Amino acid sequence: MEHRSDAVFKKPSIFRDGVREYAERLSSPVSAELRDIAEETVKATPEWADISTAHIQTSFLQMLITTGGMNRVLEVGTFTGHGTVALAEALPDHGEVVTIDSYVADKRAQDVAVRAFERSPHGHKIKPVLDEALTVLQSVEGDFDLIFLDADKPNYISYFETILARDLLRPRGLLVVDNTLWGGEVLHPRSLPPADEARTGEEWVERMFANWAHDVVRFNKHVVDDPRVRAALLTVHDGMTLVQLAS
Ligand SMILES: C[S@@+](CC[C@H](N)C(=O)[O-])C[C@H]1O[C@@H](n2cnc3c(N)ncnc32)[C@H](O)[C@@H]1O
């Protein structure tokens, strides 16, 4: 498998300069294990490292898990396993995190994840599934306490609909959806020619970035208009939406 682009994918921050770094500095440090995976991510996939979860996000997810006494988690989009290991760290010893990735875009990320899961003292809680996310969502057994949705944005609505249709979330469970502010692009999505026409270099990255903003905008509207759920779009990192089933 080849990675699609050698151009650097970097989203703008939704915060003014220095705020993100300040927040990281004034938060408790993450484990040495998570720091190592973050470093390996930068080394192995320098042009995509920005898509990995930030430390502030992993700490946030861990607090949701421990506060909620959660046992079973589903992650859609593994990448280098940074988020996966963070989720596993917070789960009890009998807990489980099922994590899905097809790795069609970058096999190097999979290598980092495999190594991270093998050496992690929490590796026994991790069940990687190598497949298309929608295929897995259509067959995986629920129910989950937490679902962390962090894959391709054009499919977000299909993922959301499948999760609800299949009752994959337990009644008081949480769906957490990443990148719902998309670097702030959601305010003024640009229209560029489809990204598929040029799959390499700066142009591909620029088009993909611009076009996915429309998908995120559509998804956000879809969720907030859905009476089956309650949503809170939090300004954490690049936007994280918490979704709960309406009771
Ligand atoms: C933003 S990254 C995930 C980051 C990860 N959650 C973390 O904590 O660092 C998105 C991942 O989703 C995967 N992905 C994208 N589209 C997918 C699809 N249709 N099916 C399965 N995986 C997909 C990509 O291969 C990529 O590794």
Coordinates of C-alpha atoms and ligand atoms in Angstrom, one line a residue:
M1 CA 0.0 0.0 0.0
E2 CA 1.3 3.5 -0.8
H3 CA 0.5 6.6 1.1
R4 CA -1.4 9.1 -1.0
S5 CA 0.6 12.3 -0.6
D6 CA 4.0 13.6 0.5
A7 CA 2.5 17.0 1.2
V8 CA 2.0 18.1 4.8
F9 CA -1.5 17.9 6.1
K10 CA -1.8 20.6 8.8
K11 CA -5.1 22.1 9.9
P12 CA -5.2 25.6 11.2
S13 CA -5.9 26.0 14.9
I14 CA -9.3 27.3 16.0
F15 CA -7.5 29.1 18.9
R16 CA -5.4 32.2 18.9
D17 CA -1.6 31.6 18.9
G18 CA -0.3 29.9 21.9
V19 CA -3.6 28.9 23.5
R20 CA -3.5 25.3 22.5
E21 CA 0.1 25.0 23.8
Y22 CA -0.8 26.8 27.0
A23 CA -3.7 24.4 27.6
E24 CA -1.4 21.4 27.0
R25 CA 1.3 22.8 29.4
L26 CA -1.3 23.4 32.1
S27 CA -2.7 19.9 31.9
S28 CA -1.3 16.8 33.7
P29 CA 1.2 15.0 31.5
V30 CA 0.2 11.9 29.6
S31 CA 2.0 8.6 30.1
A32 CA 5.4 7.9 28.7
E33 CA 3.8 5.3 26.5
L34 CA 1.6 7.9 24.8
R35 CA 4.5 10.3 24.4
D36 CA 6.5 7.5 22.6
I37 CA 3.7 6.8 20.2
A38 CA 3.3 10.5 19.4
E39 CA 7.0 10.7 18.7
E40 CA 6.9 7.5 16.5
T41 CA 3.9 9.0 14.7
V42 CA 5.9 12.1 13.7
K43 CA 8.9 10.0 12.6
A44 CA 6.9 7.4 10.6
T45 CA 4.3 9.6 9.1
P46 CA 5.6 13.2 9.2
E47 CA 3.2 14.5 6.6
W48 CA 0.1 13.1 8.4
A49 CA 1.2 13.3 12.1
D50 CA -1.3 16.2 12.6
I51 CA -4.3 13.8 12.2
S52 CA -3.2 11.9 15.3
T53 CA -5.2 12.7 18.5
A54 CA -3.6 15.5 20.6
H55 CA -2.6 14.8 24.2
I56 CA -5.4 17.0 25.5
Q57 CA -7.9 14.9 23.6
T58 CA -6.6 11.6 25.0
S59 CA -6.8 13.0 28.5
F60 CA -10.3 14.2 27.9
L61 CA -11.4 10.8 26.5
Q62 CA -9.7 9.0 29.5
M63 CA -11.6 11.1 32.0
L64 CA -14.9 10.3 30.2
I65 CA -14.1 6.6 30.5
T66 CA -13.1 6.7 34.2
T67 CA -15.9 9.0 35.2
G68 CA -18.5 7.0 33.4
G69 CA -17.1 3.6 34.7
M70 CA -17.0 2.5 31.1
N71 CA -15.9 -1.0 30.0
R72 CA -16.4 -1.3 26.2
V73 CA -15.2 1.2 23.7
L74 CA -15.2 1.3 19.9
E75 CA -12.8 3.5 17.9
V76 CA -13.4 4.2 14.3
G77 CA -10.0 5.2 12.8
T78 CA -6.9 3.7 14.5
F79 CA -4.1 5.4 12.6
T80 CA -0.9 4.9 14.7
G81 CA -2.8 3.7 17.8
H82 CA -2.2 6.9 19.9
G83 CA -5.9 7.2 20.8
T84 CA -6.4 3.5 21.0
V85 CA -3.7 3.0 23.7
A86 CA -5.0 6.1 25.6
L87 CA -8.5 4.5 25.6
A88 CA -7.1 1.2 26.7
E89 CA -5.1 2.8 29.5
A90 CA -8.3 4.2 31.1
L91 CA -10.3 1.0 30.8
P92 CA -10.3 -1.6 33.6
D93 CA -8.3 -4.7 33.1
H94 CA -11.3 -6.6 31.7
G95 CA -12.2 -3.7 29.5
E96 CA -12.1 -3.8 25.7
V97 CA -11.4 -1.3 22.9
V98 CA -12.3 -2.4 19.4
T99 CA -10.5 -0.2 16.9
I100 CA -11.1 -0.1 13.1
D101 CA -8.9 0.9 10.3
S102 CA -8.6 -0.1 6.7
Y103 CA -5.2 1.5 6.2
V104 CA -5.8 2.1 2.5
A105 CA -3.9 5.4 2.7
D106 CA -0.9 4.6 4.7
K107 CA 0.6 1.2 5.8
R108 CA 3.3 2.9 7.8
A109 CA 0.7 4.0 10.4
Q110 CA -0.4 0.4 10.8
D111 CA 3.2 -0.7 11.6
V112 CA 3.4 1.9 14.4
A113 CA 0.1 0.8 15.8
V114 CA 1.0 -2.9 15.7
R115 CA 4.2 -2.3 17.6
A116 CA 2.5 0.0 20.1
F117 CA -0.2 -2.6 20.8
E118 CA 2.4 -5.5 21.2
R119 CA 4.5 -3.7 23.7
S120 CA 1.7 -2.0 25.7
P121 CA 0.8 -3.4 29.1
H122 CA -2.8 -2.6 28.1
G123 CA -2.5 -4.4 24.7
H124 CA -4.7 -7.3 25.9
K125 CA -7.6 -4.9 26.0
I126 CA -7.2 -3.9 22.3
K127 CA -8.9 -5.6 19.4
P128 CA -7.7 -4.2 16.1
V129 CA -10.0 -4.8 13.1
L130 CA -8.5 -4.3 9.7
D131 CA -11.4 -3.4 7.4
E132 CA -13.6 -0.7 6.0
A133 CA -15.3 1.1 8.8
L134 CA -18.8 0.8 7.4
T135 CA -18.5 -2.9 6.9
V136 CA -17.4 -3.4 10.5
L137 CA -20.1 -1.1 11.9
Q138 CA -22.7 -3.2 10.0
S139 CA -21.5 -6.4 11.7
V140 CA -19.8 -5.6 15.0
E141 CA -21.7 -6.6 18.2
G142 CA -22.9 -3.7 20.4
D143 CA -23.4 -2.3 22.8
F144 CA -20.6 0.2 23.5
D145 CA -20.2 2.6 26.4
L146 CA -18.2 5.0 24.2
I147 CA -17.7 5.2 20.4
F148 CA -14.9 7.5 19.2
L149 CA -15.6 8.4 15.6
D150 CA -12.4 9.7 14.0
A151 CA -12.2 8.5 10.3
D152 CA -13.1 9.8 6.9
K153 CA -15.4 12.8 7.1
P154 CA -17.5 12.1 3.9
N155 CA -18.8 9.0 5.6
Y156 CA -19.6 10.5 9.0
I157 CA -23.3 10.6 8.4
S158 CA -23.4 6.9 7.3
Y159 CA -21.4 6.0 10.4
F160 CA -23.7 7.9 12.6
E161 CA -26.8 6.4 11.0
T162 CA -25.4 2.9 11.2
I163 CA -24.5 3.3 14.9
L164 CA -28.0 4.4 15.7
A165 CA -29.8 1.9 13.4
R166 CA -27.8 -1.0 14.9
D167 CA -28.1 0.3 18.5
L168 CA -24.3 0.1 18.9
L169 CA -24.4 2.6 21.8
R170 CA -25.8 1.6 25.1
P171 CA -28.6 3.9 26.4
R172 CA -26.4 6.2 28.5
G173 CA -23.4 5.8 26.3
L174 CA -21.5 8.5 24.5
L175 CA -20.6 9.0 20.9
V176 CA -17.6 11.3 20.6
V177 CA -17.0 12.7 17.1
D178 CA -13.7 14.3 16.3
N179 CA -12.8 17.2 14.0
T180 CA -16.2 18.8 14.0
L181 CA -14.8 22.3 13.7
W182 CA -12.4 21.3 11.0
G183 CA -9.8 23.9 11.7
G184 CA -12.6 26.6 11.7
E185 CA -13.3 25.9 8.0
V186 CA -16.9 25.0 8.9
L187 CA -17.7 28.7 9.1
H188 CA -16.8 29.4 5.4
P189 CA -16.3 26.1 3.5
R190 CA -14.6 26.7 0.2
S191 CA -15.5 24.9 -3.0
L192 CA -12.6 23.4 -4.9
P193 CA -12.7 20.8 -7.6
P194 CA -13.0 17.2 -6.2
A195 CA -9.9 15.9 -4.5
D196 CA -9.9 12.6 -6.4
E197 CA -8.6 14.2 -9.6
A198 CA -5.2 14.9 -8.0
R199 CA -4.2 12.4 -5.3
T200 CA -0.7 13.6 -4.6
G201 CA 1.1 16.7 -3.4
E202 CA -0.1 20.0 -2.0
E203 CA -3.0 20.2 -4.4
W204 CA -4.6 17.0 -3.2
V205 CA -4.2 18.0 0.4
E206 CA -5.6 21.4 -0.3
R207 CA -8.6 20.0 -2.1
M208 CA -9.3 17.2 0.4
F209 CA -9.1 19.7 3.3
A210 CA -11.4 22.2 1.6
N211 CA -13.9 19.6 0.5
W212 CA -14.1 17.7 3.7
A213 CA -15.3 21.0 5.4
H214 CA -18.6 20.6 3.5
D215 CA -18.9 17.0 4.8
V216 CA -18.3 18.2 8.4
V217 CA -20.9 21.0 8.0
R218 CA -23.5 18.5 6.6
F219 CA -22.7 16.1 9.5
N220 CA -23.0 18.8 12.2
K221 CA -26.4 19.9 10.9
H222 CA -27.6 16.3 10.5
V223 CA -26.8 15.5 14.1
V224 CA -28.2 18.7 15.7
D225 CA -31.5 18.3 13.8
D226 CA -31.9 14.7 14.8
P227 CA -34.5 14.4 17.6
R228 CA -33.2 10.9 18.5
V229 CA -30.0 12.5 20.1
R230 CA -28.7 15.3 22.1
A231 CA -25.4 16.9 20.9
A232 CA -22.8 19.3 22.4
L233 CA -20.1 20.5 20.0
L234 CA -17.2 21.2 22.3
T235 CA -14.3 23.5 21.3
V236 CA -11.8 20.9 22.4
H237 CA -8.8 20.9 20.0
D238 CA -10.3 20.7 16.5
G239 CA -13.9 20.3 17.7
M240 CA -15.3 17.2 19.5
T241 CA -19.0 16.6 19.5
L242 CA -20.5 14.6 22.3
V243 CA -23.7 12.8 21.3
Q244 CA -26.1 11.0 23.6
L245 CA -29.3 9.2 22.8
A246 CA -32.2 11.3 23.9
S247 CA -34.1 9.7 26.7
Ligands
LIG1 C1 -7.7 10.8 12.0 S1 -7.0 9.2 11.8 C2 -7.4 8.4 13.3 C3 -6.6 9.0 14.4 C4 -6.6 8.1 15.7 N1 -8.0 7.9 16.2 C5 -5.7 8.7 16.8 O1 -6.1 8.7 17.9 O2 -4.6 9.1 16.5 C6 -8.1 8.5 10.7 C7 -7.9 7.1 10.3 O3 -9.1 6.6 9.7 C8 -8.7 5.6 8.7 N2 -9.8 5.6 7.8 C9 -10.2 6.5 6.9 N3 -11.2 6.1 6.2 C10 -11.5 4.9 6.6 C11 -12.5 3.9 6.2 N4 -13.4 4.2 5.3 N5 -12.5 2.7 6.8 C12 -11.6 2.4 7.8 N6 -10.6 3.3 8.2 C13 -10.6 4.5 7.6 C14 -7.4 6.1 8.1 O4 -6.7 5.1 7.5 C15 -6.7 6.8 9.3 O5 -5.7 6.0 9.9

